[in-house]
Tab-separated table of C-alpha atoms and ligand atoms in Angstrom:
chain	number	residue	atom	x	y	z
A	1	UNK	CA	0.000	0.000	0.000
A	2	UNK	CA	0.932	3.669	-0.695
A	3	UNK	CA	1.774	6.000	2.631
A	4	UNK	CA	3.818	9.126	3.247
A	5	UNK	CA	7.100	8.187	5.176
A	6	UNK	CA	9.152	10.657	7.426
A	7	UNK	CA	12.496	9.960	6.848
A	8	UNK	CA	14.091	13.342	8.650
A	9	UNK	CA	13.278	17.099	9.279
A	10	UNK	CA	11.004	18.287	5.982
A	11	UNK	CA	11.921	15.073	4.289
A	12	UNK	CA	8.708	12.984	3.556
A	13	UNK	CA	8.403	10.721	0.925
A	14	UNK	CA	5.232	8.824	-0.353
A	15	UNK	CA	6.441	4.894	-1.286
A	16	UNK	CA	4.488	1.652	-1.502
A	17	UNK	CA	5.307	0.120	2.154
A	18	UNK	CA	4.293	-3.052	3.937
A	19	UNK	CA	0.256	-3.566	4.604
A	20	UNK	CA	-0.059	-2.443	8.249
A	21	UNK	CA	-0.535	-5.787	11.061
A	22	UNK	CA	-2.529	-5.016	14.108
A	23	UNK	CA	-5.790	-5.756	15.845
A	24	UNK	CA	-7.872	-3.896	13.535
A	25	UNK	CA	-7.458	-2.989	10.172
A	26	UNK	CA	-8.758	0.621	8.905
A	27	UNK	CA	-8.923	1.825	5.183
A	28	UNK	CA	-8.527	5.233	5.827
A	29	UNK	CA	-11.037	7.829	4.163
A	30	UNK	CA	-9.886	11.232	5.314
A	31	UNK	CA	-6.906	12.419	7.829
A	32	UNK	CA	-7.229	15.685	8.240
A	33	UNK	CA	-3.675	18.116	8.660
A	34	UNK	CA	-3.293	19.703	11.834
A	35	UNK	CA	-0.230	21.839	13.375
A	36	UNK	CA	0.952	18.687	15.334
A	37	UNK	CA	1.764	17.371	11.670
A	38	UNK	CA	3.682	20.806	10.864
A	39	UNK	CA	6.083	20.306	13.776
A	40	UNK	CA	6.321	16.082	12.883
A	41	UNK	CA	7.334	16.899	9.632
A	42	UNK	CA	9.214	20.094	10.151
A	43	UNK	CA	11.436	18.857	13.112
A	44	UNK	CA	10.278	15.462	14.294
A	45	UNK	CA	8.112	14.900	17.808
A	46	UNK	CA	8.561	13.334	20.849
A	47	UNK	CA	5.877	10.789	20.238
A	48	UNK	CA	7.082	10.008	16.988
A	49	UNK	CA	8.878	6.367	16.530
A	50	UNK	CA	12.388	6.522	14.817
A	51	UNK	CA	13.258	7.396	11.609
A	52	UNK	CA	11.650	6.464	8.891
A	53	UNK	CA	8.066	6.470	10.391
A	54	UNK	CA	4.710	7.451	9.449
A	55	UNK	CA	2.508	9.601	10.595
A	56	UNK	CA	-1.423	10.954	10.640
A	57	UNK	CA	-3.010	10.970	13.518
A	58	UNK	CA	-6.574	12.736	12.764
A	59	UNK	CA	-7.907	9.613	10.968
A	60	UNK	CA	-11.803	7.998	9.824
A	61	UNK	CA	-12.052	5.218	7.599
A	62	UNK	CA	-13.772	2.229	7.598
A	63	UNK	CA	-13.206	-1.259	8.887
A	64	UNK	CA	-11.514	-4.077	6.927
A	65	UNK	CA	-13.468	-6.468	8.920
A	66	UNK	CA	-16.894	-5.659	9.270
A	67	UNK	CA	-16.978	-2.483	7.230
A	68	UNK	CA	-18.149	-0.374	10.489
A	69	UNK	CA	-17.224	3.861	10.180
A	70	UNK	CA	-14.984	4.202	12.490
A	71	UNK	CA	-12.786	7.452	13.702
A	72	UNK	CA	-9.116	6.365	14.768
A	73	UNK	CA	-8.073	7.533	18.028
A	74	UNK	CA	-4.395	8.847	17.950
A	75	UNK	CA	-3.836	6.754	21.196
A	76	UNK	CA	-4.741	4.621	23.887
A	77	UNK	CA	-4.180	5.505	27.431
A	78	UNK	CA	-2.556	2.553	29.610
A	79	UNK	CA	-5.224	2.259	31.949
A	80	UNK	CA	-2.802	1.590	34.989
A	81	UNK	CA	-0.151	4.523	35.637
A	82	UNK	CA	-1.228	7.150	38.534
A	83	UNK	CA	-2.769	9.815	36.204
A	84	UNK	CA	-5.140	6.933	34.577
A	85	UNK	CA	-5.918	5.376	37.809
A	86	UNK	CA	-7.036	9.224	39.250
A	87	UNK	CA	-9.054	9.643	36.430
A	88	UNK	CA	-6.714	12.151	34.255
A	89	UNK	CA	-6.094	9.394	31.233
A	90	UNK	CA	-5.164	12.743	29.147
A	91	UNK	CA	-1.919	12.834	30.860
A	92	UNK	CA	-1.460	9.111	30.751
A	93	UNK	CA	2.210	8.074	31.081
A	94	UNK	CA	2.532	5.075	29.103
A	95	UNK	CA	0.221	5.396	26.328
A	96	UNK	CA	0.176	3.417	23.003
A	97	UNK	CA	0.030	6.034	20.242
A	98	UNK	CA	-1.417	5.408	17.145
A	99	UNK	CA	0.123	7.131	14.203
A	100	UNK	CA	-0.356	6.352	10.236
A	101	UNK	CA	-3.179	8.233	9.238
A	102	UNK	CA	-1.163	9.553	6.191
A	103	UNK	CA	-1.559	5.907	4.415
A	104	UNK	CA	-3.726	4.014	2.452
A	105	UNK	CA	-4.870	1.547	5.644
A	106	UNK	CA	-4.077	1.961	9.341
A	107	UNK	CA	-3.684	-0.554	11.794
A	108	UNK	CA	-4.894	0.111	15.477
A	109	UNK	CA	-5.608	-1.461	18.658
A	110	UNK	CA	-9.681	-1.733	18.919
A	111	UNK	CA	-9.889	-0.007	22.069
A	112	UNK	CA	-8.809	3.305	20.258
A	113	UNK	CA	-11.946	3.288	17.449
A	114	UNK	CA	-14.597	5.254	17.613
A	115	UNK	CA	-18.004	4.697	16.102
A	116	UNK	CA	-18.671	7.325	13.592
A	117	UNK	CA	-22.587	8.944	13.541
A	118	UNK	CA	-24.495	7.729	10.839
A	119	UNK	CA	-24.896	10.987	9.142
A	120	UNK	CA	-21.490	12.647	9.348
A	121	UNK	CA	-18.528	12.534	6.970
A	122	UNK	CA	-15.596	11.381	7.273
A	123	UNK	CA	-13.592	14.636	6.648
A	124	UNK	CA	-15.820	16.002	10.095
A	125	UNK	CA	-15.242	12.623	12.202
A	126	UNK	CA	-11.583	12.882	11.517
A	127	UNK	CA	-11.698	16.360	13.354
A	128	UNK	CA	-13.036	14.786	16.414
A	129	UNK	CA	-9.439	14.666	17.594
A	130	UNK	CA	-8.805	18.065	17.889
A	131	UNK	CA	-12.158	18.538	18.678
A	132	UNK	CA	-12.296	16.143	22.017
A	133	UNK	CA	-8.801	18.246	22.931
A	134	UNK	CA	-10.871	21.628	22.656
A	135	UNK	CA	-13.377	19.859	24.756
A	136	UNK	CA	-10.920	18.783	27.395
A	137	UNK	CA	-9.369	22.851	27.716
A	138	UNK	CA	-12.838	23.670	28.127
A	139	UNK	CA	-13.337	21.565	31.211
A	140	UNK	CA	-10.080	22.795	32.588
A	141	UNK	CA	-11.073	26.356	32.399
A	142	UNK	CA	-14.104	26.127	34.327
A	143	UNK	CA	-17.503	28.413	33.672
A	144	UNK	CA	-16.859	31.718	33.394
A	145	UNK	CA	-19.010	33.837	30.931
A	146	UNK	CA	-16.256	36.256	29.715
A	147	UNK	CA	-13.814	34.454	27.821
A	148	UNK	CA	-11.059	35.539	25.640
A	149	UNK	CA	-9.093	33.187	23.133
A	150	UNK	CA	-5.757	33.949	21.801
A	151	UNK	CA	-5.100	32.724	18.573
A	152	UNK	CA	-7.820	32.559	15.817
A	153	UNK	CA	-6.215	28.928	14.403
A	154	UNK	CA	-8.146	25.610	13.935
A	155	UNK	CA	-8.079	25.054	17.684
A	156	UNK	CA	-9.140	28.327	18.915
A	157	UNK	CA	-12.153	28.375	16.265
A	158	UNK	CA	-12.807	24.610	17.945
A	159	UNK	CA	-13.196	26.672	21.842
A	160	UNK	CA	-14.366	29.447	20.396
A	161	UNK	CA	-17.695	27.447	18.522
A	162	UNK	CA	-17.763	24.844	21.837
A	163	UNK	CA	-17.646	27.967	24.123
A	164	UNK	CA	-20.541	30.165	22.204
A	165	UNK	CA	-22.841	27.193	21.780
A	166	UNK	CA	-22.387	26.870	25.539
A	167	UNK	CA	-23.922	30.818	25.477
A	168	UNK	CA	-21.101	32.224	26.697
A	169	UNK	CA	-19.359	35.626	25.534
A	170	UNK	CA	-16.415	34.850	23.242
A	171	UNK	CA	-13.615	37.304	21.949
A	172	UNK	CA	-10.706	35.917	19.546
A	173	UNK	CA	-7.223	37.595	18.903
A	174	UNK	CA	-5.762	36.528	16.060
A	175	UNK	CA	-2.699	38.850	13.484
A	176	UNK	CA	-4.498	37.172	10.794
A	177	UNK	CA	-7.341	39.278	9.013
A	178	UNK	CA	-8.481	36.006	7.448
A	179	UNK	CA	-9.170	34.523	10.552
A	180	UNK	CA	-10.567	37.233	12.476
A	181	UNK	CA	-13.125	37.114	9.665
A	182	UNK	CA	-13.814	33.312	10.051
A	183	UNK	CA	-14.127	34.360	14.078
A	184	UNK	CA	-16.488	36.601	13.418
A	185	UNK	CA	-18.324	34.240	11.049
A	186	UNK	CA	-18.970	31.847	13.810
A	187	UNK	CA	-20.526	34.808	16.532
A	188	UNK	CA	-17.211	35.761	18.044
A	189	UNK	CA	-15.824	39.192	18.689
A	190	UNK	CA	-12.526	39.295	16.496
A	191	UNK	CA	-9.693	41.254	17.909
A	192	UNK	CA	-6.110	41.817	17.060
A	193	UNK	CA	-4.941	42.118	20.939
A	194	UNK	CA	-6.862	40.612	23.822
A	195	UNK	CA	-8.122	42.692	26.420
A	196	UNK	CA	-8.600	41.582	30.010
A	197	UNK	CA	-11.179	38.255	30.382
A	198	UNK	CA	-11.976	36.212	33.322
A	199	UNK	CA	-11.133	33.220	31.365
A	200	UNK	CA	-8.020	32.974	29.013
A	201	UNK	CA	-7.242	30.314	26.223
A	202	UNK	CA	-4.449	30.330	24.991
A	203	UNK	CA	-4.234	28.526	21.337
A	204	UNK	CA	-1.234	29.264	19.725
A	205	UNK	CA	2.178	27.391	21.391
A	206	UNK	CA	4.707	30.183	21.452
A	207	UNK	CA	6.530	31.812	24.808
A	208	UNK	CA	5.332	35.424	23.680
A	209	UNK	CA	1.512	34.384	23.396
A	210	UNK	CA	1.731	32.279	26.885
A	211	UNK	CA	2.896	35.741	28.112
A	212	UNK	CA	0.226	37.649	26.660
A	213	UNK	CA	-1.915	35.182	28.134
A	214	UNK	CA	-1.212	35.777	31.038
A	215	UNK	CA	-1.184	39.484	30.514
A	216	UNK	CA	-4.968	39.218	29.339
A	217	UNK	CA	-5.915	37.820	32.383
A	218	UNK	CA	-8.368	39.900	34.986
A	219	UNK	CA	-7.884	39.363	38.559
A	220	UNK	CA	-8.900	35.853	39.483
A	221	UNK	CA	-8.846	34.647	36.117
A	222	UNK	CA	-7.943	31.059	34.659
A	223	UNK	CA	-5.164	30.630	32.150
A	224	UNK	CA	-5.494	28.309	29.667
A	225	UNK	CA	-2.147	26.726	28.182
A	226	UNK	CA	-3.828	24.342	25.127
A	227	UNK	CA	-0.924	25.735	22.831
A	228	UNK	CA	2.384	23.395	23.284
A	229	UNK	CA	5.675	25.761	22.669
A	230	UNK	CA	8.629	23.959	21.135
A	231	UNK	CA	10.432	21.087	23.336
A	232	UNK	CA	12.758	22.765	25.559
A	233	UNK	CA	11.132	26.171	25.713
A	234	UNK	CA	11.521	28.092	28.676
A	235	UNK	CA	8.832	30.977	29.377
A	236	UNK	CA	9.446	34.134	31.878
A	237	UNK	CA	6.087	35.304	32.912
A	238	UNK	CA	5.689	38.254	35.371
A	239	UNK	CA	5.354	37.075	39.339
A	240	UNK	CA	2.633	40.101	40.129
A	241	UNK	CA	-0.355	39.262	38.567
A	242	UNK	CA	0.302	35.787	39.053
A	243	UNK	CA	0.509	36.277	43.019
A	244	UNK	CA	-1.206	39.145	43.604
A	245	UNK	CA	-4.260	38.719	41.306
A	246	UNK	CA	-4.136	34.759	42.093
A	247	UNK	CA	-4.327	34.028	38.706
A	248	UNK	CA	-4.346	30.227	38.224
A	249	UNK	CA	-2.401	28.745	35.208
A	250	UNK	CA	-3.518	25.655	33.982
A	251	UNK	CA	-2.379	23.228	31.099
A	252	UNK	CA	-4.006	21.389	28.984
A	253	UNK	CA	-3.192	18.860	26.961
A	254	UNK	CA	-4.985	15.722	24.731
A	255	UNK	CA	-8.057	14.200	25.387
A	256	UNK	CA	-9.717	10.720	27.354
A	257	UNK	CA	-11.905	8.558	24.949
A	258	UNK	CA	-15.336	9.895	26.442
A	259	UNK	CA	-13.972	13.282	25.106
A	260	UNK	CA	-13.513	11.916	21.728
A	261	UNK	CA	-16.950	10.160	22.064
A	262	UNK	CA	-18.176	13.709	23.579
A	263	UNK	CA	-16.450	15.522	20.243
A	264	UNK	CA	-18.259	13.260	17.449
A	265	UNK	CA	-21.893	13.769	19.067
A	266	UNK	CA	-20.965	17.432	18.770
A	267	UNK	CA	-19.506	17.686	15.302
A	268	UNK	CA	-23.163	15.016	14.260
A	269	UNK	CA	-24.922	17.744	16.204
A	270	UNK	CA	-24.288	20.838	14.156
A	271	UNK	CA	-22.814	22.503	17.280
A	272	UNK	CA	-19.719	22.918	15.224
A	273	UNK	CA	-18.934	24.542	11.950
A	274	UNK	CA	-16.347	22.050	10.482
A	275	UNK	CA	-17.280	23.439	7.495
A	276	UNK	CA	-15.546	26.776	7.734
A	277	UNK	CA	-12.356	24.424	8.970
A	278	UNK	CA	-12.259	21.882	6.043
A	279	UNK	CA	-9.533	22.765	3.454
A	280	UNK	CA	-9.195	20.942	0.125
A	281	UNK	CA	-8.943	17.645	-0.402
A	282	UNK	CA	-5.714	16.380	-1.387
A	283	UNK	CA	-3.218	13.269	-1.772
A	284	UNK	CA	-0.474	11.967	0.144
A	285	UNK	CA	2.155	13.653	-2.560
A	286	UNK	CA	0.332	17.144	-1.831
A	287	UNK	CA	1.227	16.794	1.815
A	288	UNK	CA	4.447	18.583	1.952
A	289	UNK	CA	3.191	21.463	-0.112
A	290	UNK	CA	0.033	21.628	2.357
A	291	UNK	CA	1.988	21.647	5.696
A	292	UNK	CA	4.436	25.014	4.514
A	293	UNK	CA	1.662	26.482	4.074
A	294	UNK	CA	-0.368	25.856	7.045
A	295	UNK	CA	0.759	28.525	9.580
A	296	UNK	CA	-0.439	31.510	7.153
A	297	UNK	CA	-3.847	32.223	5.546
A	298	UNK	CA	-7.147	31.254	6.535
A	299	UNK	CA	-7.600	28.377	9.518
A	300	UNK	CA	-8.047	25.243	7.969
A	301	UNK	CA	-7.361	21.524	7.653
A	302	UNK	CA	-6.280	19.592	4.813
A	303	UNK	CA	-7.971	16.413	3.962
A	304	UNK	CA	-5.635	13.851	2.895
A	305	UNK	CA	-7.634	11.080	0.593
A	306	UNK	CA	-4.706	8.318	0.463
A	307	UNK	CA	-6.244	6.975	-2.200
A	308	UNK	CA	-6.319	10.089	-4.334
A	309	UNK	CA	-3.548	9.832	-6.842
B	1	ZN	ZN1	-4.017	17.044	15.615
B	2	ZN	ZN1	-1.849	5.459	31.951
């Protein structure tokens, strides 16, 4: 079968590789691009395997064996470390990842498929991923009405639509014109600069927009951190409002499989405009091409068709 291989930093080649052995089988239909994939291919990732690998991890296709829909989690937490046994299987410490979503089939445990709804695509189900992760921030952050989200990318358009079908007020900060339009297009108030919220997300990954995070918080507020920075970053954030205006900083990272469950009965529900999200369709050789361009321009995800030549 025909997959895209990561062979180093920005070197990705598509080549006719063995047919994936696991549990389950999946043909995929659509794995959508995301800016996890930018930083795989651009510089590699701790969760990726060794050199060559492959990669994908926002994947729906359908099963070899009984021809079910299926969405294919990118992992499965272990189900016995301390964070699993509390109850916090985002932050497992052993999990299985399941990467590959960039071939023509995908092998994965079963315990990481998802039913898809009857009705939805397979382009929307593959955005569950992200989706259940948006979900997961949202729970961290707690219920404040005022809410500010910095960066106007896929994942901050995810909060943003999860936070105003929840009713509450949403403002998005974004450089981008292009997505401060799409913002606005889903009932947010677009910005270029956050003002001060009771409830900060921030959506980007880089030290300077953890910091302005931070600085966007009013007194009492919760921070946020969905945005990974680069391995190794170090961030200096200012001790006063953090002490004196108890500001409480909280990451967030991944998802637990009753989020992912959680983020496909939203996408089947209408509550999210995956529409405005979906970019083209393309093949495997279009990947490279797709992920330079991803960090500029409108938010949106690629869908890869593997089968597209
Ligand atoms: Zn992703
Ligand atoms: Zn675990």
């Amino acid at each position: 079968m025909r997959a895209a291989i990561l062979y180093g930093p920005e070197d990705l080649r598509v080549e006719e590789v063995p047919e994936p052995d696991g549990e389950v089988v999946v043909e995929v239909q659509a794995a959508t691009t995301c800016g996890t994939d930018v930083k795989m291919w651009r510089h590699g990732h701790p969760v990726l395997p060794p050199y060559p690998c492959s990669f994908g991890h926002e994947t729906a296709g359908v099963r070899t064996d009984d021809g079910a829909r299926v969405l294919v989690s990118d992992s499965v937490a272990c189900g016995r470390c301390e964070p699993c046994l509390a109850g916090r299987p985002q932050i497992c410490r052993d999990p299985a990842w399941v990467l590959g979503g960039f071939g023509e089939r995908i092998a994965a445990p079963a315990a990481a498929l998802h039913l898809i709804p009857d009705d939805l695509p397979f382009a929307a189900a593959a955005m569950a991923e992200p989706l259940a992760a948006a979900i997961h921030a949202i729970a961290r952050g707690g219920a404040a009405e005022d809410v500010g989200v910095l960066g106007g990318g896929p994942m901050g358009l995810m909060l943003a639509s999860l936070l105003l079908a929840q009713g509450r007020s949403v403002t998005v900060a974004d450089r981008n014109p292009e997505r401060r339009d799409q913002a606005a297009e889903i009932g947010a108030r677009p910005c270029e600069r956050l003002e001060r919220h009771a409830l900060v997300f921030e959506a980007v990954g880089r030290p300077d927009t953890w910091r302005q995070a931070v600085a966007s918080a009013l007194p009492g507020a919760v921070v946020v951190l969905v945005g990974g920075c680069p391995g190794g970053t170090e961030v200096s954030l200012p001790t006063r409002p953090v002490h004196y205006d108890e500001l409480e900083l909280r990451g967030s990272f991944h998802h637990s499989r009753d989020e992912v469950d959680e983020a496909l009965a939203a996408l089947a529900s209408g509550a999210v405009p995956w529409e405005l999200l979906r970019g083209e369709t393309i093949s495997l050789e279009q990947l490279p091409a797709a992920l330079a361009t991803a960090s500029g321009g409108p938010a949106r995800k690629w869908v890869v068709d593997p089968r597209r030549r």
